[in-house]
Amino acid sequence: NILGHHMTKKSLCSFLNKLLFIGIIPTYVLVGCGENSKTDNGGENVSPLPPPVPAVIYSQDSIITSSLNEEVTVNLEQYNSISNGDNLMVSDIENLSSNAKCDPVLVSNMSFTLAAFDAPTLCSYKYSLRNPVSGELYDDKRMVTQVIVKDTPIVMQKVMLICVHYLPRHCLLYKLLYLSLGV
């Protein structure tokens, strides 16, 4: 009787092992084969890549000053950047002034050059940029610049600016020097 009881336990354990093997293992296999899971060749689960974030362009309008009889080169690089760090180049530049002398004589990468002026002039421009690698165009309302060509020495104006902002007590001396030169 003890031997028969032992056989029954062994049979019961064997039956439970088979049931466990037949019931649980296929469940894990089926869960792993769901239609939403993606695997690479190594069998590891791979998360789908997020969609690429579009690059954002940062632009600032600018005012450039220059003196008479000097060629003017306007570098727009310091006023424009792109979030992904790619290079940019001027795609199109429009002379908004009625003066044909304001037409650029050369456009290269992120700058444009104007011929020397023989009279005080104000030139206004609207421009667009392009990513030379992807070809993507960027146009923003802040992509404007002005060039002011003056006949007064710009160096003296910078001295006055320094005086006003950094040396307020000594401004009288600089103002007298500034006025005595007739600038």
CSV table of C-alpha atoms in Angstrom, one decimal:
chain,number,residue,atom,x,y,z
A,1,ASN,CA,0.0,0.0,0.0
A,2,ILE,CA,2.8,2.4,0.8
A,3,LEU,CA,4.4,1.6,-2.6
A,4,GLY,CA,1.1,2.4,-4.4
A,5,HIS,CA,0.7,5.7,-2.6
A,6,HIS,CA,4.3,6.6,-3.6
A,7,MET,CA,3.5,5.9,-7.3
A,8,THR,CA,0.4,8.1,-7.1
A,9,LYS,CA,2.5,11.1,-5.9
A,10,LYS,CA,5.1,10.5,-8.6
A,11,SER,CA,2.4,10.3,-11.2
A,12,LEU,CA,0.7,13.4,-9.8
A,13,CYS,CA,4.1,15.3,-9.9
A,14,SER,CA,4.8,14.2,-13.4
A,15,PHE,CA,1.3,15.3,-14.5
A,16,LEU,CA,1.7,18.7,-12.8
A,17,ASN,CA,5.1,19.2,-14.4
A,18,LYS,CA,3.6,18.4,-17.9
A,19,LEU,CA,0.7,20.8,-17.2
A,20,LEU,CA,3.1,23.5,-16.1
A,21,PHE,CA,5.3,23.0,-19.2
A,22,ILE,CA,2.3,22.9,-21.6
A,23,GLY,CA,0.4,25.8,-20.0
A,24,ILE,CA,2.9,28.4,-18.9
A,25,ILE,CA,5.7,28.2,-21.5
A,26,PRO,CA,3.4,28.7,-24.5
A,27,THR,CA,1.9,31.8,-22.7
A,28,TYR,CA,5.4,33.4,-22.6
A,29,VAL,CA,6.0,32.6,-26.2
A,30,LEU,CA,2.7,34.1,-27.3
A,31,VAL,CA,3.3,37.3,-25.3
A,32,GLY,CA,6.7,37.7,-26.8
A,33,CYS,CA,5.2,37.4,-30.3
A,34,GLY,CA,2.8,40.3,-30.0
A,35,GLU,CA,2.4,42.5,-33.1
A,36,ASN,CA,3.7,45.6,-31.3
A,37,SER,CA,7.1,44.2,-30.3
A,38,LYS,CA,10.1,44.8,-32.6
A,39,THR,CA,13.3,42.8,-32.4
A,40,ASP,CA,16.6,43.2,-34.1
A,41,ASN,CA,18.7,40.3,-35.3
A,42,GLY,CA,20.0,39.6,-31.8
A,43,GLY,CA,16.5,39.0,-30.5
A,44,GLU,CA,16.6,41.9,-28.0
A,45,ASN,CA,13.6,44.2,-27.8
A,46,VAL,CA,14.3,47.6,-29.6
A,47,SER,CA,12.3,50.7,-28.9
A,48,PRO,CA,11.2,52.6,-31.9
A,49,LEU,CA,13.1,55.8,-32.5
A,50,PRO,CA,11.3,59.0,-31.8
A,51,PRO,CA,10.6,61.1,-34.9
A,52,PRO,CA,13.4,63.7,-35.7
A,53,VAL,CA,12.9,67.1,-34.1
A,54,PRO,CA,12.8,69.8,-36.7
A,55,ALA,CA,15.7,72.3,-36.4
A,56,VAL,CA,14.8,75.7,-35.0
A,57,ILE,CA,16.4,78.9,-36.4
A,58,TYR,CA,17.3,81.8,-34.1
A,59,SER,CA,17.5,85.2,-35.8
A,60,GLN,CA,18.1,88.7,-34.6
A,61,ASP,CA,17.7,91.9,-36.6
A,62,SER,CA,20.9,94.0,-36.9
A,63,ILE,CA,22.2,97.5,-37.6
A,64,ILE,CA,25.7,97.8,-39.1
A,65,THR,CA,27.5,101.2,-39.3
A,66,SER,CA,30.3,102.1,-41.6
A,67,SER,CA,32.2,105.2,-42.8
A,68,LEU,CA,32.2,106.8,-46.2
A,69,ASN,CA,34.6,105.5,-49.0
A,70,GLU,CA,35.0,102.1,-47.3
A,71,GLU,CA,33.8,98.8,-48.7
A,72,VAL,CA,31.2,97.3,-46.3
A,73,THR,CA,31.1,93.6,-45.4
A,74,VAL,CA,28.1,92.5,-43.4
A,75,ASN,CA,28.5,89.2,-41.5
A,76,LEU,CA,25.1,87.7,-40.6
A,77,GLU,CA,26.6,84.7,-38.8
A,78,GLN,CA,26.6,86.4,-35.4
A,79,TYR,CA,22.8,87.2,-35.8
A,80,ASN,CA,21.6,83.8,-36.8
A,81,SER,CA,22.0,80.2,-35.5
A,82,ILE,CA,20.3,76.9,-35.8
A,83,SER,CA,19.4,74.5,-33.0
A,84,ASN,CA,21.1,71.5,-34.6
A,85,GLY,CA,24.4,73.3,-35.1
A,86,ASP,CA,24.4,72.9,-38.9
A,87,ASN,CA,26.0,75.5,-41.1
A,88,LEU,CA,23.8,78.1,-42.8
A,89,MET,CA,24.3,80.3,-45.8
A,90,VAL,CA,22.5,83.3,-47.3
A,91,SER,CA,20.0,82.0,-49.8
A,92,ASP,CA,18.4,85.2,-50.9
A,93,ILE,CA,18.9,88.9,-50.1
A,94,GLU,CA,16.5,91.6,-51.0
A,95,ASN,CA,17.4,95.3,-51.1
A,96,LEU,CA,14.5,97.1,-49.5
A,97,SER,CA,16.0,100.5,-50.2
A,98,SER,CA,15.2,102.6,-53.2
A,99,ASN,CA,19.0,103.2,-53.7
A,100,ALA,CA,20.5,100.9,-56.3
A,101,LYS,CA,24.0,101.5,-54.7
A,102,CYS,CA,22.7,99.4,-51.8
A,103,ASP,CA,22.7,96.3,-54.1
A,104,PRO,CA,25.2,93.8,-52.8
A,105,VAL,CA,28.2,93.2,-55.0
A,106,LEU,CA,29.1,89.9,-53.5
A,107,VAL,CA,27.1,87.3,-51.4
A,108,SER,CA,29.2,84.5,-49.8
A,109,ASN,CA,28.2,82.0,-47.2
A,110,MET,CA,26.8,84.1,-44.3
A,111,SER,CA,28.0,87.6,-45.5
A,112,PHE,CA,27.5,90.1,-48.2
A,113,THR,CA,29.6,93.0,-49.4
A,114,LEU,CA,28.6,96.4,-50.6
A,115,ALA,CA,30.7,98.8,-52.7
A,116,ALA,CA,32.1,101.9,-51.0
A,117,PHE,CA,29.7,104.9,-50.7
A,118,ASP,CA,30.6,108.5,-51.4
A,119,ALA,CA,27.6,110.0,-49.5
A,120,PRO,CA,25.8,109.1,-46.3
A,121,THR,CA,23.3,106.3,-47.0
A,122,LEU,CA,20.8,104.0,-45.3
A,123,CYS,CA,20.4,100.6,-46.8
A,124,SER,CA,17.8,98.0,-45.6
A,125,TYR,CA,17.7,94.3,-46.4
A,126,LYS,CA,15.5,91.2,-45.9
A,127,TYR,CA,17.2,87.9,-46.4
A,128,SER,CA,16.6,84.2,-46.1
A,129,LEU,CA,19.0,81.4,-45.2
A,130,ARG,CA,19.6,77.9,-46.4
A,131,ASN,CA,21.1,74.7,-44.9
A,132,PRO,CA,23.7,73.8,-47.6
A,133,VAL,CA,23.6,70.1,-46.7
A,134,SER,CA,19.9,69.5,-46.5
A,135,GLY,CA,18.8,72.3,-48.8
A,136,GLU,CA,16.2,73.4,-46.3
A,137,LEU,CA,15.2,77.1,-46.5
A,138,TYR,CA,14.6,79.4,-43.5
A,139,ASP,CA,12.8,82.7,-43.6
A,140,ASP,CA,11.9,84.7,-40.6
A,141,LYS,CA,10.5,88.2,-40.0
A,142,ARG,CA,13.7,89.0,-37.9
A,143,MET,CA,16.0,88.3,-40.9
A,144,VAL,CA,16.5,92.0,-41.6
A,145,THR,CA,19.5,94.2,-41.4
A,146,GLN,CA,20.3,97.8,-42.0
A,147,VAL,CA,23.5,99.4,-43.0
A,148,ILE,CA,24.1,103.0,-42.0
A,149,VAL,CA,27.0,104.8,-43.9
A,150,LYS,CA,27.9,108.0,-42.1
A,151,ASP,CA,30.4,110.7,-42.8
A,152,THR,CA,31.2,111.2,-39.1
A,153,PRO,CA,34.1,109.3,-37.6
A,154,ILE,CA,32.7,106.2,-35.8
A,155,VAL,CA,35.6,106.0,-33.4
A,156,MET,CA,34.5,109.2,-31.6
A,157,GLN,CA,31.0,107.9,-31.3
A,158,LYS,CA,32.4,104.8,-29.6
A,159,VAL,CA,34.4,106.9,-27.2
A,160,MET,CA,31.3,108.8,-26.3
A,161,LEU,CA,29.4,105.5,-25.8
A,162,ILE,CA,32.2,104.3,-23.4
A,163,CYS,CA,32.0,107.6,-21.6
A,164,VAL,CA,28.3,107.5,-21.0
A,165,HIS,CA,28.2,103.9,-19.8
A,166,TYR,CA,31.5,103.4,-18.0
A,167,LEU,CA,32.9,106.8,-16.9
A,168,PRO,CA,30.0,109.0,-16.1
A,169,ARG,CA,32.1,111.4,-13.9
A,170,HIS,CA,34.5,112.1,-16.8
A,171,CYS,CA,31.8,112.7,-19.4
A,172,LEU,CA,32.2,116.4,-19.4
A,173,LEU,CA,35.9,116.2,-20.5
A,174,TYR,CA,34.9,113.8,-23.3
A,175,LYS,CA,31.9,116.0,-24.3
A,176,LEU,CA,34.2,119.0,-24.6
A,177,LEU,CA,36.7,117.1,-26.7
A,178,TYR,CA,33.8,115.8,-28.8
A,179,LEU,CA,32.3,119.2,-29.3
A,180,SER,CA,35.7,120.9,-29.9
A,181,LEU,CA,36.4,118.5,-32.8
A,182,GLY,CA,33.2,119.7,-34.5
A,183,VAL,CA,31.8,116.1,-34.8
